[in-house]
Amino acid sequence: MRILITNDDGYHAPGLAVMEAIAHEFSDDVWVCAPSEEQSGAGHSLTLNRPVRLQKFADKRFAVTGTPTDSVMMALREVLDAPPDLILSGVNRGANLGDDITYSGTVSAAIEGALAGVRSIAFSQVYSRDIAGTGDEFAAAREWGPKTIQPLLEAPFEDRTLINVNFPPLLPEAVHGIRVSRQGFHDYSRGSIVEGKDPRGHRYFWFGLHPIEHTLDHGTDLEAIDDGYVSVTPLQLDLTHHAALEILAARFAD
């Protein structure tokens, strides 16, 4: 089985090494193609206004001066001589839960894989200062990553679908198990933008990393993490609101 590894935290991020180690539990044919620098929040964006460069670090190891989407596209079109059987994106340092997935470069790399017809899974480790103090903030991902991947290898993936996995901010032995959950939603009404001045006196604005109110509806990824479970959420790329099709069609009928 050929596995492609990517992320949005960058080629040198510790979570990428964790993802690679997990992948090697399933295959010796593991390839890495990731952004050369951090691309958190890049979403499903492409680099269109400047050239993208591909750097080879070692056999089967590459970095791209672009976004996670660029990295997957370059891997599929320029690096690999045949499509991979599986794309694993992550392990992201921080959660990708609820509607945060729309911003996530980690999830978007898996989206690009799904668009290419490759089975794709995104992985994120929910961050906690308490766990960071233990010396291995990815401990839950290390332990529970293989347990999450194994059942998904033979599971049916419909076209243009992917899986989003989040690990709770707990030590591995404290994780209760794996729960399949739907996407939850956040309350973004309290978002913060920090204003400052540069050395020349010009104003700038910086989006703040502020606490976000979680809406812990039953059966959501947010609830699963809050309850101490690994969250496994199937996602689809069809954003059509099907229930509105007939209603809107009637509005525009002759």
GROMACS .gro file of C-alpha atoms in nm:
model
  254
    1MET     CA    1   0.000   0.000   0.000
    2ARG     CA    2   0.136   0.341  -0.099
    3ILE     CA    3   0.063   0.623   0.148
    4LEU     CA    4   0.108   0.996   0.093
    5ILE     CA    5   0.162   1.216   0.401
    6THR     CA    6   0.099   1.590   0.408
    7ASN     CA    7  -0.009   1.861   0.655
    8ASP     CA    8  -0.061   2.236   0.697
    9ASP     CA    9   0.184   2.298   0.984
   10GLY     CA   10   0.481   2.263   0.752
   11TYR     CA   11   0.741   2.007   0.654
   12HIS     CA   12   0.937   2.042   0.979
   13ALA     CA   13   0.635   2.027   1.214
   14PRO     CA   14   0.650   1.757   1.484
   15GLY     CA   15   0.298   1.643   1.398
   16LEU     CA   16   0.413   1.543   1.049
   17ALA     CA   17   0.671   1.310   1.202
   18VAL     CA   18   0.396   1.159   1.417
   19MET     CA   19   0.180   1.106   1.107
   20GLU     CA   20   0.469   0.945   0.923
   21ALA     CA   21   0.539   0.707   1.211
   22ILE     CA   22   0.173   0.604   1.219
   23ALA     CA   23   0.177   0.547   0.843
   24HIS     CA   24   0.480   0.320   0.870
   25GLU     CA   25   0.274   0.085   1.088
   26PHE     CA   26   0.074   0.005   0.774
   27SER     CA   27   0.325   0.033   0.492
   28ASP     CA   28   0.691   0.074   0.398
   29ASP     CA   29   0.595   0.275   0.090
   30VAL     CA   30   0.537   0.611   0.260
   31TRP     CA   31   0.586   0.942   0.079
   32VAL     CA   32   0.594   1.292   0.227
   33CYS     CA   33   0.498   1.607   0.037
   34ALA     CA   34   0.412   1.900   0.263
   35PRO     CA   35   0.426   2.280   0.265
   36SER     CA   36   0.773   2.415   0.332
   37GLU     CA   37   0.629   2.660   0.587
   38GLU     CA   38   0.324   2.672   0.812
   39GLN     CA   39  -0.002   2.720   0.623
   40SER     CA   40  -0.257   2.707   0.905
   41GLY     CA   41  -0.588   2.860   0.802
   42ALA     CA   42  -0.505   2.835   0.431
   43GLY     CA   43  -0.821   2.639   0.364
   44HIS     CA   44  -0.858   2.487   0.019
   45SER     CA   45  -0.653   2.758  -0.150
   46LEU     CA   46  -0.419   2.736  -0.447
   47THR     CA   47  -0.108   2.947  -0.511
   48LEU     CA   48  -0.180   3.136  -0.833
   49ASN     CA   49   0.015   3.464  -0.813
   50ARG     CA   50   0.368   3.328  -0.779
   51PRO     CA   51   0.564   3.017  -0.882
   52VAL     CA   52   0.552   2.707  -0.663
   53ARG     CA   53   0.886   2.537  -0.599
   54LEU     CA   54   0.942   2.171  -0.517
   55GLN     CA   55   1.234   2.076  -0.294
   56LYS     CA   56   1.355   1.720  -0.245
   57PHE     CA   57   1.501   1.653   0.099
   58ALA     CA   58   1.554   1.278   0.066
   59ASP     CA   59   1.411   0.973  -0.105
   60LYS     CA   60   1.030   1.001  -0.091
   61ARG     CA   61   1.050   1.329   0.103
   62PHE     CA   62   0.950   1.662  -0.057
   63ALA     CA   63   0.844   2.013   0.042
   64VAL     CA   64   0.643   2.264  -0.159
   65THR     CA   65   0.652   2.645  -0.133
   66GLY     CA   66   0.276   2.663  -0.126
   67THR     CA   67  -0.043   2.554   0.042
   68PRO     CA   68  -0.155   2.207   0.153
   69THR     CA   69  -0.366   2.188  -0.162
   70ASP     CA   70  -0.060   2.275  -0.370
   71SER     CA   71   0.133   2.001  -0.192
   72VAL     CA   72  -0.120   1.730  -0.273
   73MET     CA   73  -0.152   1.844  -0.634
   74MET     CA   74   0.226   1.847  -0.677
   75ALA     CA   75   0.258   1.504  -0.518
   76LEU     CA   76  -0.007   1.352  -0.743
   77ARG     CA   77   0.109   1.519  -1.064
   78GLU     CA   78   0.485   1.564  -1.029
   79VAL     CA   79   0.626   1.350  -0.748
   80LEU     CA   80   0.453   1.012  -0.762
   81ASP     CA   81   0.463   0.788  -1.066
   82ALA     CA   82   0.132   0.629  -0.962
   83PRO     CA   83  -0.152   0.746  -0.736
   84PRO     CA   84  -0.129   0.657  -0.366
   85ASP     CA   85  -0.379   0.422  -0.208
   86LEU     CA   86  -0.421   0.648   0.092
   87ILE     CA   87  -0.361   1.013   0.185
   88LEU     CA   88  -0.308   1.102   0.553
   89SER     CA   89  -0.305   1.473   0.642
   90GLY     CA   90  -0.171   1.586   0.980
   91VAL     CA   91  -0.127   1.538   1.260
   92ASN     CA   92  -0.235   1.899   1.307
   93ARG     CA   93  -0.137   2.074   1.629
   94GLY     CA   94  -0.478   2.197   1.738
   95ALA     CA   95  -0.840   2.104   1.678
   96ASN     CA   96  -1.024   2.101   1.348
   97LEU     CA   97  -1.376   2.065   1.481
   98GLY     CA   98  -1.714   2.199   1.380
   99ASP     CA   99  -1.714   2.467   1.115
  100ASP     CA  100  -1.339   2.527   1.169
  101ILE     CA  101  -1.296   2.266   0.895
  102THR     CA  102  -1.378   2.536   0.638
  103TYR     CA  103  -1.058   2.720   0.734
  104SER     CA  104  -0.843   2.413   0.787
  105GLY     CA  105  -0.549   2.343   0.558
  106THR     CA  106  -0.524   1.998   0.716
  107VAL     CA  107  -0.877   1.906   0.611
  108SER     CA  108  -0.835   2.080   0.276
  109ALA     CA  109  -0.538   1.861   0.187
  110ALA     CA  110  -0.765   1.561   0.242
  111ILE     CA  111  -1.033   1.735   0.034
  112GLU     CA  112  -0.789   1.761  -0.256
  113GLY     CA  113  -0.716   1.391  -0.221
  114ALA     CA  114  -1.087   1.311  -0.224
  115LEU     CA  115  -1.132   1.519  -0.538
  116ALA     CA  116  -0.858   1.310  -0.699
  117GLY     CA  117  -1.039   0.990  -0.604
  118VAL     CA  118  -0.794   0.886  -0.332
  119ARG     CA  119  -0.909   0.763   0.008
  120SER     CA  120  -0.817   1.056   0.236
  121ILE     CA  121  -0.820   1.116   0.612
  122ALA     CA  122  -0.736   1.433   0.808
  123PHE     CA  123  -0.598   1.410   1.164
  124SER     CA  124  -0.582   1.676   1.436
  125GLN     CA  125  -0.466   1.668   1.796
  126VAL     CA  126  -0.674   1.898   2.016
  127TYR     CA  127  -0.430   2.120   2.205
  128SER     CA  128  -0.415   2.149   2.582
  129ARG     CA  129  -0.156   2.325   2.796
  130ASP     CA  130  -0.188   2.043   3.049
  131ILE     CA  131  -0.099   1.778   2.792
  132ALA     CA  132   0.177   1.996   2.643
  133GLY     CA  133   0.340   1.991   2.985
  134THR     CA  134   0.370   1.611   2.978
  135GLY     CA  135   0.641   1.623   2.711
  136ASP     CA  136   0.441   1.466   2.427
  137GLU     CA  137   0.134   1.662   2.323
  138PHE     CA  138   0.070   1.411   2.043
  139ALA     CA  139   0.057   1.109   2.275
  140ALA     CA  140  -0.313   1.042   2.213
  141ALA     CA  141  -0.260   1.064   1.837
  142ARG     CA  142   0.036   0.825   1.852
  143GLU     CA  143  -0.161   0.564   2.044
  144TRP     CA  144  -0.504   0.602   1.886
  145GLY     CA  145  -0.405   0.691   1.529
  146PRO     CA  146  -0.346   0.331   1.415
  147LYS     CA  147  -0.661   0.216   1.596
  148THR     CA  148  -0.856   0.475   1.400
  149ILE     CA  149  -0.702   0.402   1.060
  150GLN     CA  150  -0.733   0.023   1.065
  151PRO     CA  151  -1.116   0.006   1.049
  152LEU     CA  152  -1.119   0.273   0.779
  153LEU     CA  153  -0.890   0.087   0.539
  154GLU     CA  154  -1.167  -0.145   0.421
  155ALA     CA  155  -1.460   0.087   0.491
  156PRO     CA  156  -1.649   0.209   0.183
  157PHE     CA  157  -1.569   0.567   0.080
  158GLU     CA  158  -1.817   0.721  -0.158
  159ASP     CA  159  -1.688   0.955  -0.428
  160ARG     CA  160  -1.595   1.304  -0.303
  161THR     CA  161  -1.600   1.206   0.063
  162LEU     CA  162  -1.330   1.207   0.330
  163ILE     CA  163  -1.284   1.147   0.702
  164ASN     CA  164  -1.195   1.407   0.964
  165VAL     CA  165  -1.038   1.270   1.286
  166ASN     CA  166  -0.972   1.464   1.607
  167PHE     CA  167  -0.793   1.329   1.914
  168PRO     CA  168  -0.896   1.460   2.257
  169PRO     CA  169  -0.644   1.653   2.473
  170LEU     CA  170  -0.588   1.358   2.705
  171LEU     CA  171  -0.320   1.106   2.786
  172PRO     CA  172  -0.376   0.789   2.580
  173GLU     CA  173  -0.495   0.584   2.874
  174ALA     CA  174  -0.760   0.845   2.957
  175VAL     CA  175  -0.922   0.833   2.611
  176HIS     CA  176  -1.256   0.651   2.634
  177GLY     CA  177  -1.263   0.519   2.279
  178ILE     CA  178  -1.363   0.618   1.928
  179ARG     CA  179  -1.696   0.780   1.844
  180VAL     CA  180  -1.837   0.845   1.497
  181SER     CA  181  -1.993   1.189   1.504
  182ARG     CA  182  -2.138   1.460   1.286
  183GLN     CA  183  -1.993   1.808   1.236
  184GLY     CA  184  -2.077   2.053   1.512
  185PHE     CA  185  -2.091   2.431   1.511
  186HIS     CA  186  -1.916   2.713   1.695
  187ASP     CA  187  -2.033   3.053   1.811
  188TYR     CA  188  -1.806   3.301   1.631
  189SER     CA  189  -1.985   3.612   1.752
  190ARG     CA  190  -1.708   3.683   2.005
  191GLY     CA  191  -1.422   3.677   1.758
  192SER     CA  192  -1.136   3.915   1.825
  193ILE     CA  193  -0.920   4.127   1.598
  194VAL     CA  194  -0.615   4.277   1.766
  195GLU     CA  195  -0.508   4.621   1.643
  196GLY     CA  196  -0.153   4.753   1.668
  197LYS     CA  197   0.096   4.991   1.506
  198ASP     CA  198   0.411   4.901   1.318
  199PRO     CA  199   0.743   5.088   1.372
  200ARG     CA  200   0.641   5.344   1.107
  201GLY     CA  201   0.319   5.425   1.287
  202HIS     CA  202   0.087   5.249   1.045
  203ARG     CA  203  -0.203   5.051   1.182
  204TYR     CA  204  -0.222   4.672   1.137
  205PHE     CA  205  -0.473   4.409   1.241
  206TRP     CA  206  -0.413   4.057   1.366
  207PHE     CA  207  -0.680   3.792   1.404
  208GLY     CA  208  -0.665   3.678   1.766
  209LEU     CA  209  -0.653   3.321   1.894
  210HIS     CA  210  -0.951   3.369   2.122
  211PRO     CA  211  -1.161   3.112   2.306
  212ILE     CA  212  -1.458   3.002   2.095
  213GLU     CA  213  -1.793   2.909   2.240
  214HIS     CA  214  -1.868   2.544   2.161
  215THR     CA  215  -2.223   2.434   2.083
  216LEU     CA  216  -2.221   2.081   2.225
  217ASP     CA  217  -2.520   1.939   2.039
  218HIS     CA  218  -2.572   1.567   2.085
  219GLY     CA  219  -2.384   1.350   1.840
  220THR     CA  220  -2.134   1.614   1.725
  221ASP     CA  221  -1.757   1.608   1.702
  222LEU     CA  222  -1.744   1.881   1.968
  223GLU     CA  223  -1.940   1.666   2.211
  224ALA     CA  224  -1.725   1.360   2.137
  225ILE     CA  225  -1.404   1.548   2.221
  226ASP     CA  226  -1.563   1.702   2.530
  227ASP     CA  227  -1.660   1.352   2.644
  228GLY     CA  228  -1.303   1.225   2.596
  229TYR     CA  229  -1.347   1.028   2.273
  230VAL     CA  230  -1.161   1.029   1.945
  231SER     CA  231  -1.398   1.191   1.698
  232VAL     CA  232  -1.438   1.038   1.350
  233THR     CA  233  -1.651   1.251   1.117
  234PRO     CA  234  -1.736   1.161   0.757
  235LEU     CA  235  -1.747   1.469   0.534
  236GLN     CA  236  -1.886   1.525   0.185
  237LEU     CA  237  -1.787   1.783  -0.072
  238ASP     CA  238  -2.137   1.835  -0.209
  239LEU     CA  239  -2.241   2.163  -0.042
  240THR     CA  240  -2.577   2.177  -0.216
  241HIS     CA  241  -2.869   2.243   0.018
  242HIS     CA  242  -3.088   1.980  -0.143
  243ALA     CA  243  -3.399   2.065   0.058
  244ALA     CA  244  -3.405   2.412  -0.100
  245LEU     CA  245  -3.380   2.299  -0.463
  246GLU     CA  246  -3.751   2.256  -0.526
  247ILE     CA  247  -3.842   2.565  -0.324
  248LEU     CA  248  -3.606   2.787  -0.524
  249ALA     CA  249  -3.699   2.622  -0.854
  250ALA     CA  250  -4.062   2.715  -0.786
  251ARG     CA  251  -3.959   3.077  -0.727
  252PHE     CA  252  -3.797   3.097  -1.070
  253ALA     CA  253  -4.059   2.896  -1.258
  254ASP     CA  254  -4.223   3.067  -1.555
   0.00000   0.00000   0.00000
